[in-house]
Amino acid sequence: MRVIDVHTHPVMFKAGLKPAEVRWLVAHGRSLGITRMVGLGDVLLHGRNFTAEQIVEVNDDSARVQRLAPDYFRFFCFLNPRLGERAVMREVERCVERHGFIGLKLEICNNARDACMRPVMQAARRWRLPVLQHSWSQTNLRQRSFHTDPADTALLARRHPDVAIIMAHLTGCGVRGVLEARGLPNLYVDTSGGLPEAGLVEFAVEHLGAERVLHGSDLPFRSAGVAIERIKGAKLTPAQQRMILHDNAARLLNLG
Amino acid sequence: MLIDVNAYLGWWPFGLVAEPTARQLVRVLAASGIDRAAVSHLGAVFAPEPMTANRRLFTACRRERSLAPVPIVNPLLADWREQLAECAAAGVRAVRLVPNYHNYRLKSRRLDPFMAATEAAGLRVVLSARLEDERHRYFALRIKPVAAAEIGAFLARFPRHHVLCTALTLNEVVELAPAHANFSADLSYAEHMAFADQLRGKVALARLMFGSLAPMISARAQAAKLAATSFTPAERRQIGERNARAFFRL
């Protein structure tokens, strides 16, 4: 079964940039059946409040990896919404038009409910890009001033129904995250992050439909093989598994 | 052959899967490539006194020979000697401690006679650092994991015991390993694309075992963890089977 992993960090803390490292990752992914990886950038390299120069550095590193294996990697443009409209628009334009990036990635610079998200969503609309928002339940973490809870990601999707949004980290969002995502057809959930909790993928499919669940691993923090077997081991039909592992991402991200 | 050192019977109230029977657990593990398992009963985590659940565990494991019982005991209860005696009489090879759920600290002096008694009875000790990810667990639960520093002090206090610590994170394993040679760790919580490389050279492979945390965590996914690593087939056999056999004398 072909697999598209929509949540990877091929470069993390500057590791993964060397051609040999890129070749190894491509071979590793292919050995697991992963035909394409969506890279999201070195998003923790400078903490949580990146300057414009640091954002450019991360995206240029991503572009370097994409150039080394263009048939395998496609990257999302990493952004710090707090830098303002001009910086956001400039970076999106640069990454889309120069590097061919295919989405926007948001981490923990701010909460997705913040007003500074408006230019990001304008950019998503203008360039027809999906937005992948790091999301994690804040019930226990209590970092909501900058860390997005699944309820915040759902609010973002509600405010911008014409933009495809991916709520990252199914395990971190949990049951509550899945329930928040109900009734929002522009909101997808990716299965990355955390231990492969039994029953959660099935719960997401039951409440959202298999067409709104995307396979992701969050490598290198997580094992790509473990993430795939989580889907293959779930009580789903082969058609549902195929949608999650490949077809949904292929359609949403135009990755044939 | 894959031996799981961190599997459970009983009901986990914070998850989405129904309580499995012993037969169902064996089937799930077998379908995931796991041939044998050291199993504890979750009822003993939550009950005021653990032995009722442990007796259910003994009965279940007598029927399913691929399951080896690892009863959960509470050394802070006044009947801890009776708990240990009943476990030893049931022929178990190890007992499990869940200090954060049973509301005691590893520095408790009450553990001195308990650890001496386990040694006298020839019982190994398994220590659960956590049973779930504290970052996104159900809001009603406020139980913290056992801190690595607390585990380190415990290991230093009982140097003659070789303790199996389950559900340590990769960082915790690497943090504890240089100073404490008297523990092994399962890999249920240790995960990273390159975790084999991160452990190699820092922790002797003889101290690593496979654990799944099934049925709360997908056994099939966990079983894939060793496969796509830089461990050689011989090293995988050592981690996945031989170390557990030696520890539990299976």
Coordinates of N, CA, C and O in Angstrom, one line a residue, chain A residues 36-108:
Chain A
R36 N 5.9 9.6 -0.8 CA 6.1 11.0 -0.7 C 6.1 11.4 0.8 O 5.3 10.9 1.6
M37 N 7.0 12.4 1.1 CA 7.0 13.0 2.5 C 6.7 14.4 2.4 O 7.3 15.1 1.5
V38 N 5.8 14.9 3.2 CA 5.6 16.4 3.3 C 6.4 16.9 4.5 O 6.3 16.5 5.6
G39 N 7.4 17.7 4.2 CA 8.3 18.3 5.2 C 7.7 19.6 5.7 O 7.2 20.4 5.0
L40 N 7.9 19.8 7.0 CA 7.4 20.9 7.7 C 8.4 21.9 8.3 O 8.1 22.8 9.0
G41 N 9.7 21.6 8.1 CA 10.7 22.5 8.5 C 11.2 22.2 9.9 O 10.7 21.4 10.7
D42 N 12.3 22.9 10.2 CA 13.1 22.8 11.4 C 12.5 23.8 12.5 O 13.1 24.7 12.9
V43 N 11.2 23.4 12.9 CA 10.4 24.4 13.5 C 10.7 24.7 15.0 O 10.1 25.6 15.6
L44 N 11.7 24.0 15.5 CA 12.0 24.2 16.9 C 13.4 24.8 17.0 O 14.0 25.0 18.1
L45 N 14.0 25.1 15.9 CA 15.5 25.5 15.9 C 15.8 26.7 16.7 O 16.8 26.7 17.4
H46 N 14.9 27.6 16.7 CA 15.1 28.9 17.5 C 14.1 29.1 18.5 O 13.7 30.3 18.8
G47 N 13.6 28.1 19.2 CA 12.6 28.3 20.2 C 11.2 28.5 19.7 O 10.8 27.8 18.8
R48 N 10.5 29.5 20.2 CA 9.2 29.6 19.7 C 8.9 31.0 19.1 O 7.7 31.3 18.8
N49 N 9.8 31.9 19.1 CA 9.6 33.2 18.6 C 10.6 33.6 17.5 O 11.6 34.3 17.8
F50 N 10.4 33.1 16.3 CA 11.4 33.2 15.3 C 11.4 34.6 14.7 O 10.3 35.2 14.5
T51 N 12.6 35.2 14.4 CA 12.7 36.4 13.7 C 12.5 36.1 12.2 O 12.5 35.0 11.8
A52 N 12.3 37.2 11.4 CA 12.1 37.0 10.0 C 13.3 36.3 9.3 O 13.1 35.4 8.5
E53 N 14.5 36.6 9.8 CA 15.7 36.0 9.2 C 15.7 34.5 9.6 O 16.2 33.7 8.8
Q54 N 15.3 34.2 10.8 CA 15.3 32.8 11.2 C 14.3 32.0 10.4 O 14.5 30.8 10.1
I55 N 13.2 32.6 10.2 CA 12.1 31.9 9.3 C 12.7 31.7 7.9 O 12.5 30.5 7.4
V56 N 13.4 32.6 7.4 CA 14.0 32.4 6.1 C 15.0 31.3 6.1 O 15.1 30.4 5.2
E57 N 15.8 31.3 7.2 CA 16.8 30.2 7.3 C 16.2 28.8 7.3 O 16.6 27.9 6.6
V58 N 15.1 28.7 8.1 CA 14.4 27.4 8.2 C 13.8 27.0 6.8 O 14.0 25.9 6.3
N59 N 13.2 27.9 6.2 CA 12.6 27.6 4.9 C 13.6 27.3 3.8 O 13.4 26.5 2.9
D60 N 14.7 28.0 3.9 CA 15.8 27.8 2.9 C 16.4 26.4 3.1 O 16.8 25.7 2.2
D61 N 16.5 26.0 4.4 CA 17.0 24.6 4.7 C 16.0 23.6 4.1 O 16.4 22.6 3.5
S62 N 14.8 23.9 4.2 CA 13.7 23.0 3.7 C 13.9 22.9 2.2 O 13.8 21.8 1.6
A63 N 14.1 24.0 1.6 CA 14.2 24.1 0.1 C 15.4 23.3 -0.4 O 15.4 22.6 -1.4
R64 N 16.5 23.3 0.4 CA 17.7 22.6 0.1 C 17.4 21.1 0.0 O 17.8 20.4 -0.9
V65 N 16.7 20.6 1.0 CA 16.3 19.2 1.1 C 15.4 18.9 -0.1 O 15.6 17.8 -0.8
Q66 N 14.5 19.7 -0.4 CA 13.5 19.5 -1.5 C 14.3 19.4 -2.8 O 14.0 18.6 -3.7
R67 N 15.3 20.2 -3.0 CA 16.0 20.2 -4.2 C 16.8 18.9 -4.4 O 17.1 18.4 -5.5
L68 N 17.3 18.4 -3.2 CA 18.1 17.1 -3.3 C 17.2 15.9 -3.7 O 17.7 14.9 -4.2
A69 N 15.9 16.0 -3.4 CA 15.0 14.8 -3.7 C 13.7 15.4 -4.1 O 12.7 15.2 -3.3
P70 N 13.6 16.1 -5.2 CA 12.3 16.8 -5.5 C 11.2 15.9 -5.8 O 10.0 16.3 -5.7
D71 N 11.5 14.6 -6.2 CA 10.3 13.7 -6.4 C 9.8 13.1 -5.2 O 8.8 12.4 -5.2
Y72 N 10.5 13.3 -4.1 CA 10.1 12.7 -2.8 C 9.6 13.7 -1.8 O 8.6 13.4 -1.1
F73 N 10.2 14.8 -1.6 CA 9.8 15.8 -0.6 C 9.1 16.9 -1.2 O 9.5 17.5 -2.2
R74 N 8.0 17.3 -0.5 CA 7.4 18.6 -0.8 C 7.2 19.3 0.6 O 6.8 18.7 1.5
F75 N 7.6 20.6 0.6 CA 7.6 21.3 1.9 C 6.4 22.3 2.1 O 5.9 22.8 1.1
F76 N 6.1 22.5 3.3 CA 5.2 23.6 3.7 C 6.1 24.8 4.2 O 7.2 24.6 4.6
C77 N 5.6 26.0 4.0 CA 6.3 27.2 4.4 C 6.1 27.4 5.8 O 4.9 27.6 6.3
F78 N 7.1 27.5 6.6 CA 7.0 27.7 8.1 C 6.9 29.3 8.3 O 7.7 30.0 7.7
L79 N 6.0 29.6 9.1 CA 5.7 31.1 9.4 C 5.7 31.4 10.9 O 5.3 30.6 11.7
N80 N 6.0 32.7 11.2 CA 5.7 33.2 12.5 C 4.7 34.3 12.2 O 5.0 35.5 11.8
P81 N 3.4 34.1 12.5 CA 2.4 35.1 12.3 C 2.6 36.4 13.0 O 2.1 37.4 12.6
R82 N 3.3 36.3 14.1 CA 3.5 37.5 14.9 C 4.4 38.5 14.2 O 4.5 39.7 14.7
L83 N 5.1 38.2 13.1 CA 5.9 39.1 12.4 C 5.1 40.1 11.6 O 5.7 41.1 11.1
G84 N 3.8 39.8 11.4 CA 3.0 40.8 10.7 C 2.7 40.5 9.3 O 3.4 39.6 8.7
E85 N 1.8 41.3 8.7 CA 1.3 41.0 7.4 C 2.4 41.0 6.3 O 2.5 40.1 5.5
R86 N 3.2 42.1 6.4 CA 4.2 42.3 5.3 C 5.2 41.1 5.3 O 5.5 40.5 4.2
A87 N 5.7 40.7 6.5 CA 6.7 39.6 6.6 C 6.0 38.3 6.2 O 6.7 37.5 5.5
V88 N 4.8 38.1 6.6 CA 4.1 36.8 6.2 C 3.9 36.7 4.7 O 4.3 35.7 4.1
M89 N 3.4 37.8 4.1 CA 3.1 37.7 2.7 C 4.4 37.6 1.9 O 4.5 36.8 0.9
R90 N 5.4 38.3 2.3 CA 6.7 38.2 1.6 C 7.3 36.8 1.6 O 7.8 36.3 0.6
E91 N 7.2 36.2 2.8 CA 7.8 34.8 2.9 C 7.0 33.8 2.2 O 7.5 32.9 1.6
V92 N 5.7 33.9 2.2 CA 4.8 33.0 1.5 C 5.1 33.1 0.0 O 5.3 32.1 -0.7
E93 N 5.1 34.3 -0.5 CA 5.4 34.5 -1.9 C 6.7 33.9 -2.3 O 6.8 33.2 -3.3
R94 N 7.7 34.2 -1.5 CA 9.1 33.7 -1.8 C 9.1 32.1 -1.8 O 9.6 31.5 -2.7
C95 N 8.5 31.5 -0.8 CA 8.5 30.1 -0.7 C 7.7 29.4 -1.8 O 8.0 28.3 -2.3
V96 N 6.5 30.0 -2.1 CA 5.7 29.4 -3.1 C 6.3 29.6 -4.5 O 6.4 28.6 -5.3
E97 N 6.7 30.8 -4.8 CA 7.1 31.1 -6.2 C 8.5 30.7 -6.5 O 8.8 30.3 -7.6
R98 N 9.4 30.7 -5.4 CA 10.7 30.3 -5.7 C 11.0 28.9 -5.4 O 11.7 28.2 -6.2
H99 N 10.4 28.4 -4.3 CA 10.7 27.0 -3.9 C 9.6 26.0 -4.3 O 9.8 24.8 -4.1
G100 N 8.4 26.5 -4.6 CA 7.3 25.5 -4.9 C 6.7 24.9 -3.7 O 6.2 23.7 -3.8
F101 N 6.7 25.5 -2.6 CA 6.2 24.9 -1.4 C 4.6 24.8 -1.5 O 4.0 25.6 -2.2
I102 N 4.1 23.9 -0.8 CA 2.7 23.5 -1.1 C 1.7 23.8 0.1 O 0.5 23.3 0.0
G103 N 2.2 24.4 1.1 CA 1.3 24.6 2.3 C 1.9 25.5 3.3 O 3.1 25.9 3.1
L104 N 1.2 25.9 4.3 CA 1.7 26.7 5.4 C 1.8 26.0 6.7 O 0.8 25.3 7.0
K105 N 2.8 26.2 7.4 CA 3.0 25.4 8.7 C 3.1 26.4 9.8 O 3.9 27.3 9.8
L106 N 2.3 26.2 10.9 CA 2.3 27.0 12.0 C 2.6 26.2 13.3 O 2.0 25.1 13.4
E107 N 3.5 26.7 14.1 CA 3.9 25.9 15.3 C 3.4 26.5 16.5 O 2.2 26.6 16.8
I108 N 4.3 27.0 17.4 CA 3.9 27.6 18.7 C 4.3 29.0 18.9 O 4.6 29.5 20.0

